[in-house]
Coordinates of C-alpha atoms in Angstrom, one line a residue:
M1224 CA -23.2 26.4 11.9
A1225 CA -23.1 23.4 14.2
V1226 CA -24.5 21.2 11.4
D1227 CA -21.8 22.5 9.0
V1228 CA -19.1 21.7 11.5
Q1229 CA -20.4 18.2 12.0
T1230 CA -20.7 17.7 8.3
R1231 CA -17.1 18.8 7.7
A1232 CA -15.9 16.6 10.6
L1233 CA -17.8 13.6 9.1
R1234 CA -16.4 14.4 5.6
G1235 CA -12.9 14.7 7.1
R1236 CA -13.1 11.3 8.8
R1237 CA -14.3 9.7 5.5
M1238 CA -11.5 11.3 3.6
S1239 CA -8.9 10.2 6.2
R1240 CA -10.2 6.6 5.8
F1241 CA -10.0 6.9 2.1
F1242 CA -6.3 8.0 2.2
L1243 CA -5.5 5.0 4.5
L1244 CA -6.6 2.6 1.7
G1245 CA -4.0 1.2 -0.7
P1246 CA -1.9 -1.7 0.6
A1247 CA -4.5 -4.3 -0.3
F1248 CA -4.7 -2.9 -3.9
V1249 CA -1.0 -3.5 -4.2
A1250 CA -1.3 -7.0 -2.9
S1251 CA -4.4 -7.6 -5.2
I1252 CA -2.2 -7.2 -8.2
A1253 CA -0.9 -10.7 -7.5
Y1254 CA -4.5 -11.9 -8.2
V1255 CA -4.7 -10.5 -11.7
D1256 CA -1.2 -11.3 -13.0
P1257 CA -0.5 -13.1 -16.4
G1258 CA -0.7 -16.4 -14.7
N1259 CA -4.4 -15.7 -14.0
V1260 CA -4.9 -14.8 -17.6
A1261 CA -3.4 -18.1 -18.8
A1262 CA -5.3 -20.3 -16.3
N1263 CA -8.6 -18.5 -16.7
L1264 CA -8.6 -18.3 -20.5
T1265 CA -7.6 -22.0 -20.7
A1266 CA -10.4 -23.0 -18.3
G1267 CA -13.0 -21.0 -20.2
S1268 CA -12.0 -22.0 -23.7
Q1269 CA -11.6 -25.7 -23.0
Y1270 CA -14.3 -26.3 -20.4
G1271 CA -16.7 -23.4 -20.7
F1272 CA -18.4 -22.4 -17.5
L1273 CA -17.5 -25.6 -15.6
L1274 CA -14.9 -24.0 -13.3
V1275 CA -16.5 -20.7 -12.5
W1276 CA -17.1 -21.9 -9.0
V1277 CA -13.3 -22.4 -8.5
L1278 CA -12.7 -18.6 -9.0
V1279 CA -15.6 -17.7 -6.7
V1280 CA -14.3 -20.0 -3.9
A1281 CA -10.7 -18.9 -4.4
N1282 CA -11.6 -15.2 -4.2
L1283 CA -13.6 -15.7 -1.0
M1284 CA -10.6 -17.5 0.5
A1285 CA -8.3 -14.7 -0.8
V1286 CA -10.3 -12.0 1.1
I1287 CA -10.0 -14.0 4.3
V1288 CA -6.3 -14.7 3.9
Q1289 CA -5.2 -11.2 2.9
Y1290 CA -7.2 -9.7 5.8
Q1291 CA -5.5 -12.0 8.2
S1292 CA -2.1 -11.1 6.8
A1293 CA -2.6 -7.4 6.9
K1294 CA -4.0 -7.7 10.4
L1295 CA -0.9 -9.6 11.6
G1296 CA 1.3 -6.7 10.5
L1297 CA -0.9 -4.0 12.0
A1298 CA -1.5 -5.8 15.3
T1299 CA 2.1 -6.9 16.0
G1300 CA 4.3 -4.6 13.9
Q1301 CA 6.0 -7.6 12.4
S1302 CA 5.6 -9.3 9.0
L1303 CA 4.8 -13.0 8.5
P1304 CA 8.4 -13.7 7.2
E1305 CA 9.8 -11.9 10.3
F1306 CA 7.8 -14.1 12.6
L1307 CA 8.9 -17.2 10.8
G1308 CA 12.5 -16.0 10.8
K1309 CA 12.5 -15.6 14.6
S1310 CA 10.7 -18.8 15.4
L1311 CA 12.7 -21.3 13.1
K1312 CA 16.1 -22.6 13.8
A1313 CA 18.9 -21.9 11.2
T1314 CA 18.6 -25.0 9.0
P1315 CA 14.7 -25.2 8.8
R1316 CA 14.7 -21.4 8.3
R1317 CA 16.9 -21.7 5.2
F1318 CA 14.8 -24.5 3.8
Y1319 CA 11.7 -22.5 4.4
W1320 CA 13.3 -19.5 2.7
A1321 CA 14.3 -21.7 -0.3
Q1322 CA 10.7 -22.9 -0.9
A1323 CA 9.3 -19.4 -0.4
E1324 CA 11.9 -18.0 -2.8
L1325 CA 11.1 -20.7 -5.3
V1326 CA 7.5 -19.6 -5.2
A1327 CA 8.4 -16.0 -5.6
A1328 CA 10.7 -16.8 -8.5
A1329 CA 7.9 -18.8 -10.2
T1330 CA 5.6 -15.8 -9.7
D1331 CA 8.1 -13.4 -11.2
M1332 CA 8.8 -15.6 -14.1
A1333 CA 5.1 -15.8 -15.0
E1334 CA 4.7 -12.0 -14.8
V1335 CA 7.7 -11.2 -17.0
I1336 CA 6.6 -13.8 -19.6
G1337 CA 3.1 -12.4 -19.6
G1338 CA 4.4 -8.9 -20.1
A1339 CA 6.6 -10.1 -23.0
V1340 CA 3.7 -11.8 -24.6
A1341 CA 1.7 -8.6 -24.4
L1342 CA 4.4 -6.6 -26.1
N1343 CA 4.6 -9.3 -28.8
L1344 CA 0.9 -9.1 -29.4
L1345 CA 0.7 -5.3 -29.4
F1346 CA 3.9 -4.4 -31.2
G1347 CA 5.4 -7.6 -32.6
L1348 CA 8.4 -7.4 -30.3
P1349 CA 10.3 -10.7 -30.0
L1350 CA 9.6 -12.4 -26.7
L1351 CA 13.1 -12.2 -25.4
A1352 CA 13.4 -8.5 -26.1
G1353 CA 10.0 -8.0 -24.5
G1354 CA 11.2 -9.7 -21.4
F1355 CA 14.1 -7.2 -21.2
V1356 CA 11.7 -4.2 -21.7
I1357 CA 9.4 -5.5 -18.9
G1358 CA 12.4 -5.9 -16.6
V1359 CA 13.5 -2.4 -17.2
A1360 CA 10.0 -0.9 -16.9
S1361 CA 9.5 -2.7 -13.6
M1362 CA 12.8 -1.3 -12.3
L1363 CA 11.4 2.2 -12.9
L1364 CA 8.3 1.3 -10.8
L1365 CA 10.4 0.0 -8.0
V1366 CA 12.3 3.3 -8.0
L1367 CA 9.0 4.9 -6.9
Q1368 CA 8.9 2.7 -3.9
S1369 CA 12.5 3.0 -2.9
R1370 CA 13.2 6.6 -3.6
R1371 CA 9.8 8.3 -3.4
S1372 CA 7.3 6.8 -1.0
Q1373 CA 5.1 3.8 -0.6
R1374 CA 2.0 5.9 -1.3
T1375 CA 3.4 7.0 -4.7
F1376 CA 4.1 3.4 -5.5
E1377 CA 0.6 2.4 -4.5
N1378 CA -0.9 5.1 -6.7
A1379 CA 1.0 3.9 -9.7
I1380 CA -0.1 0.3 -9.0
I1381 CA -3.7 1.4 -8.6
V1382 CA -3.7 3.1 -11.9
L1383 CA -2.3 0.0 -13.5
L1384 CA -5.0 -2.1 -11.8
A1385 CA -7.6 0.2 -13.4
V1386 CA -6.1 -0.4 -16.8
I1387 CA -6.1 -4.2 -16.1
A1388 CA -9.7 -4.1 -15.1
V1389 CA -10.8 -2.2 -18.3
G1390 CA -8.6 -4.4 -20.5
F1391 CA -10.0 -7.7 -19.3
V1392 CA -13.7 -6.8 -18.6
T1393 CA -14.3 -5.0 -21.9
G1394 CA -14.4 -8.2 -23.9
M1395 CA -16.9 -9.8 -21.7
M1396 CA -19.2 -6.7 -21.8
V1397 CA -19.2 -6.8 -25.6
N1398 CA -20.5 -10.4 -25.6
L1399 CA -22.3 -11.1 -22.3
P1400 CA -22.7 -14.7 -21.4
A1401 CA -26.1 -16.3 -20.7
P1402 CA -27.0 -15.9 -17.0
G1403 CA -28.1 -19.6 -16.9
D1404 CA -24.7 -20.8 -18.0
V1405 CA -23.0 -18.6 -15.4
L1406 CA -25.2 -20.0 -12.6
G1407 CA -24.5 -23.5 -13.8
G1408 CA -20.8 -22.9 -13.4
L1409 CA -21.3 -22.2 -9.7
V1410 CA -22.1 -25.9 -9.0
P1411 CA -18.8 -27.5 -7.7
R1412 CA -17.7 -30.3 -9.9
F1413 CA -14.8 -31.6 -12.0
D1414 CA -14.5 -33.5 -15.3
G1415 CA -11.4 -35.7 -15.1
V1416 CA -7.8 -35.1 -14.0
D1417 CA -7.2 -32.2 -16.5
T1418 CA -9.9 -30.1 -14.8
V1419 CA -8.3 -30.8 -11.4
L1420 CA -4.9 -29.7 -12.7
L1421 CA -6.5 -26.6 -14.1
A1422 CA -8.4 -25.9 -10.9
A1423 CA -5.1 -26.2 -9.0
S1424 CA -3.6 -23.8 -11.4
M1425 CA -6.5 -21.3 -11.0
L1426 CA -6.2 -21.6 -7.2
G1427 CA -2.5 -21.1 -7.3
A1428 CA -3.0 -18.0 -9.5
T1429 CA -5.7 -16.6 -7.2
V1430 CA -4.5 -17.3 -3.7
M1431 CA -0.9 -16.3 -4.1
P1432 CA 1.7 -17.3 -1.5
H1433 CA 3.9 -14.2 -2.1
A1434 CA 0.9 -12.0 -1.6
I1435 CA 0.3 -13.6 1.8
Y1436 CA 3.9 -13.0 2.9
L1437 CA 3.9 -9.4 1.5
H1438 CA 0.6 -8.0 2.8
S1439 CA 1.6 -8.1 6.4
A1440 CA 4.7 -6.0 5.5
L1441 CA 2.7 -3.6 3.2
A1442 CA 0.2 -2.8 5.9
R1443 CA 2.8 -2.4 8.6
D1444 CA 5.1 -0.3 6.5
R1445 CA 2.3 2.0 5.3
H1446 CA 0.7 2.6 8.7
G1447 CA 3.4 1.8 11.2
Y1448 CA 2.8 0.1 14.5
S1449 CA 0.9 2.0 17.2
S1450 CA 1.0 1.2 20.9
S1451 CA -2.6 2.4 21.1
E1452 CA -5.1 -0.4 21.0
A1453 CA -7.8 2.1 19.7
V1454 CA -5.6 3.2 16.8
R1455 CA -4.8 -0.4 15.9
T1456 CA -8.4 -1.3 16.0
R1457 CA -9.3 1.6 13.7
L1458 CA -6.6 0.7 11.2
I1459 CA -7.6 -3.0 11.2
R1460 CA -11.2 -2.0 10.6
I1461 CA -10.3 0.2 7.7
T1462 CA -8.0 -2.5 6.3
R1463 CA -10.9 -4.9 6.2
W1464 CA -12.6 -2.6 3.7
D1465 CA -9.4 -2.1 1.9
V1466 CA -9.1 -5.8 1.4
I1467 CA -12.8 -6.3 0.4
G1468 CA -12.7 -3.5 -2.1
A1469 CA -9.4 -4.6 -3.7
L1470 CA -10.3 -8.3 -3.9
V1471 CA -13.8 -7.6 -5.3
V1472 CA -12.1 -5.8 -8.2
A1473 CA -9.6 -8.6 -8.7
G1474 CA -12.3 -11.2 -8.4
L1475 CA -14.5 -9.5 -11.0
V1476 CA -11.5 -9.3 -13.4
N1477 CA -10.7 -13.0 -13.0
I1478 CA -14.3 -14.1 -13.5
S1479 CA -14.7 -11.8 -16.5
M1480 CA -11.7 -13.5 -18.1
L1481 CA -13.1 -16.9 -17.7
L1482 CA -16.6 -15.8 -18.9
L1483 CA -15.1 -14.1 -21.9
A1484 CA -13.3 -17.3 -22.9
A1485 CA -16.3 -19.5 -22.2
S1486 CA -18.7 -17.3 -24.2
S1487 CA -16.5 -16.2 -27.1
L1488 CA -13.7 -18.8 -27.4
R1489 CA -15.2 -22.2 -26.6
G1490 CA -14.3 -24.7 -29.2
V1491 CA -12.2 -22.2 -31.2
E1492 CA -9.0 -23.8 -32.3
G1493 CA -5.7 -22.4 -30.9
T1494 CA -7.2 -20.8 -27.8
D1495 CA -5.1 -22.9 -25.5
T1496 CA -2.5 -20.2 -25.7
I1497 CA -2.7 -16.5 -24.8
A1498 CA -1.6 -15.5 -28.4
G1499 CA -4.3 -17.8 -29.8
A1500 CA -6.9 -16.5 -27.5
H1501 CA -5.9 -12.9 -28.4
A1502 CA -6.3 -13.7 -32.1
A1503 CA -9.7 -15.3 -31.5
I1504 CA -10.9 -12.4 -29.4
T1505 CA -9.8 -10.0 -32.1
S1506 CA -11.6 -12.1 -34.7
A1507 CA -14.8 -12.5 -32.7
L1508 CA -15.1 -9.1 -31.0
G1509 CA -13.1 -6.8 -33.2
P1510 CA -9.5 -5.3 -33.3
V1511 CA -10.4 -2.6 -30.7
V1512 CA -11.3 -5.2 -28.1
G1513 CA -8.1 -7.2 -29.0
V1514 CA -5.9 -4.1 -28.5
V1515 CA -7.6 -3.3 -25.1
F1516 CA -7.1 -6.9 -24.1
G1517 CA -3.4 -6.7 -25.0
I1518 CA -3.0 -3.4 -23.0
G1519 CA -4.6 -5.0 -20.0
L1520 CA -2.2 -8.0 -20.2
L1521 CA 0.8 -5.5 -20.5
A1522 CA -0.4 -3.6 -17.4
S1523 CA -0.8 -6.9 -15.6
G1524 CA 2.7 -8.1 -16.4
L1525 CA 4.3 -4.7 -15.5
A1526 CA 2.5 -4.2 -12.2
S1527 CA 2.7 -7.7 -11.0
T1528 CA 6.4 -8.2 -11.7
S1529 CA 7.1 -5.1 -9.6
V1530 CA 5.0 -6.3 -6.7
G1531 CA 6.5 -9.8 -7.0
C1532 CA 10.0 -8.4 -6.7
Y1533 CA 8.9 -6.4 -3.7
A1534 CA 7.5 -9.6 -2.1
G1535 CA 10.7 -11.5 -2.7
A1536 CA 12.7 -8.8 -0.9
T1537 CA 10.3 -9.0 2.0
I1538 CA 10.6 -12.8 2.2
M1539 CA 14.4 -12.7 2.2
G1540 CA 14.6 -9.9 4.7
G1541 CA 12.3 -11.6 7.1
L1542 CA 13.6 -15.1 6.9
L1543 CA 17.3 -14.5 6.4
N1544 CA 17.7 -11.0 7.8
L1545 CA 19.4 -10.2 4.5
K1546 CA 18.5 -7.2 2.4
I1547 CA 19.5 -6.9 -1.3
P1548 CA 18.6 -3.6 -3.0
L1549 CA 15.4 -4.0 -5.0
L1550 CA 17.0 -3.0 -8.3
V1551 CA 19.8 -5.6 -7.8
R1552 CA 17.2 -8.2 -7.0
R1553 CA 15.2 -7.2 -10.1
V1554 CA 18.2 -8.0 -12.3
I1555 CA 18.8 -11.4 -10.6
T1556 CA 15.2 -12.6 -10.7
L1557 CA 14.8 -11.5 -14.3
I1558 CA 17.3 -14.2 -15.5
P1559 CA 15.0 -17.3 -15.1
A1560 CA 12.2 -15.6 -17.2
L1561 CA 14.6 -14.6 -19.9
L1562 CA 16.0 -18.1 -20.0
V1563 CA 12.5 -19.5 -20.5
L1564 CA 11.8 -17.0 -23.2
G1565 CA 15.1 -17.5 -24.9
A1566 CA 14.6 -21.3 -24.9
G1567 CA 11.5 -21.0 -26.9
I1568 CA 9.2 -22.7 -24.4
E1569 CA 5.5 -22.1 -25.1
P1570 CA 4.7 -19.1 -22.9
T1571 CA 1.1 -20.1 -21.9
F1572 CA 2.3 -23.6 -20.9
A1573 CA 5.0 -22.1 -18.8
L1574 CA 2.5 -19.8 -17.1
V1575 CA 0.0 -22.5 -16.3
L1576 CA 2.7 -24.8 -14.8
S1577 CA 4.1 -21.9 -12.7
Q1578 CA 0.6 -21.4 -11.2
V1579 CA 0.5 -25.1 -10.3
L1580 CA 3.8 -24.7 -8.5
L1581 CA 2.3 -21.7 -6.6
S1582 CA -0.6 -23.8 -5.4
F1583 CA 1.8 -26.1 -3.6
G1584 CA 3.5 -23.2 -1.9
I1585 CA 0.3 -21.8 -0.4
P1586 CA 0.1 -24.1 2.7
F1587 CA 3.6 -23.1 3.8
A1588 CA 2.4 -19.5 4.0
L1589 CA -1.2 -20.0 5.0
I1590 CA -0.9 -22.5 7.8
P1591 CA 1.6 -20.4 9.9
L1592 CA -0.5 -17.3 9.2
I1593 CA -3.7 -19.0 10.6
R1594 CA -1.8 -20.2 13.7
L1595 CA -0.3 -16.7 14.4
T1596 CA -3.5 -14.7 13.9
G1597 CA -5.4 -17.3 15.9
S1598 CA -3.1 -16.9 18.9
R1599 CA -4.1 -14.5 21.6
E1600 CA -0.5 -14.5 22.9
V1601 CA 0.6 -13.1 19.5
M1602 CA -2.4 -10.9 18.6
G1603 CA -3.8 -9.9 21.9
V1604 CA -7.3 -8.4 21.6
H1605 CA -7.0 -8.6 17.8
V1606 CA -7.0 -12.4 17.8
D1607 CA -9.2 -14.0 15.1
S1608 CA -12.8 -14.6 16.0
L1609 CA -14.1 -18.1 16.1
A1610 CA -15.8 -17.6 12.7
L1611 CA -12.6 -16.3 11.1
K1612 CA -10.5 -19.2 12.6
I1613 CA -13.0 -21.7 11.1
A1614 CA -13.0 -19.9 7.7
G1615 CA -9.2 -19.8 7.6
T1616 CA -8.8 -23.4 8.6
A1617 CA -11.4 -24.5 6.0
S1618 CA -9.5 -22.6 3.3
A1619 CA -6.2 -24.2 4.2
C1620 CA -7.8 -27.7 4.3
L1621 CA -9.4 -27.1 0.9
I1622 CA -6.2 -26.0 -0.7
V1623 CA -4.2 -28.9 0.8
G1624 CA -6.9 -31.3 -0.1
L1625 CA -7.0 -30.2 -3.7
N1626 CA -3.3 -30.7 -4.0
I1627 CA -3.5 -34.2 -2.6
V1628 CA -6.3 -35.0 -5.1
L1629 CA -4.2 -33.6 -7.9
I1630 CA -1.2 -35.8 -7.0
T1631 CA -3.4 -38.9 -6.6
M1632 CA -5.3 -38.4 -9.8
S1633 CA -2.1 -37.7 -11.7
L1634 CA -0.4 -40.8 -10.5
A1635 CA -3.4 -42.9 -11.2
G1636 CA -3.7 -41.5 -14.7
K1637 CA -6.7 -40.0 -16.4
Q1638 CA -10.0 -41.6 -15.4

């Protein structure tokens, strides 16, 4: 009987830990949005396995960054935007909000465009009409968060994440790449300014500024703030596994997209666009794989635009102490994407450029986060370890350095 009691107690603790997971999976949607699809397919179809290493490094940095963000919210009871809102004076705070809002808008635009492209591929729906449909559908998802519970919203997002994973991994499994080619792609190198631009785009699509701002609020809102050090320590420990699990899934999806393009689309004409890549995938791997890919892209656009809108509200609330209902915000932020779709701008080009813009917004979120989580005055006993401080600082330096190289090479012209 004693053994049975101990077994049930152990099982109960495991189940309680399981039900505490979720916030990181919501944040991880930012790492598998349509911008990732555009950047990864472009990288694989144009340069083969050359930039696999960029995704691996970016995903490792994402694990570190998202863990630090979630830990900040749990250890202090405040989100990153709230800390910045309290520490900055009025004018700098408004400028800071403007750049963060611009990043969130670029994210949201990419996600709506990606969803519209998916509807066009699957059902032939015009892009502008598809943008409207994605906007309305994302509103319904946001209703779950605002009128039901965050857990319900998390469950819906996790289901969509599963659909995304199946949609983008299936094609790679049908035509597995050669292991030697994959290993060769792990060697860090570039091949001219275009590959640096693409690497910046991939980095901006993987380490997402709005996800850095959002995760601290997601973890805090889900678990609350406890005055008990022991409770906070337990929640932070569970959150570490939440982040690792979510980002491993997102990383595998991203790498699968690049490997699919490198092994099945390399040298195929027209694969520099999502529509062209979809046509080539359908031709090379069959219509079933093409439809599954389209469904994954649709789920990606729908889930990520909901999370992006949530992030924008978190940024505005923290930096300006101003709250706009999520549904109203959804309507406002839908306008830029619809303008791009209505103007006839090539969707994949718009997606890649939006990801480059995101890469320039990363330091504004990442550097304050590293400073806060590395401060014992802010974090108390939950302050970053020396190893985590070094890893976070190295991530920030790498991102900033890549952007400097990008600007320098672009001004100097192609080499």
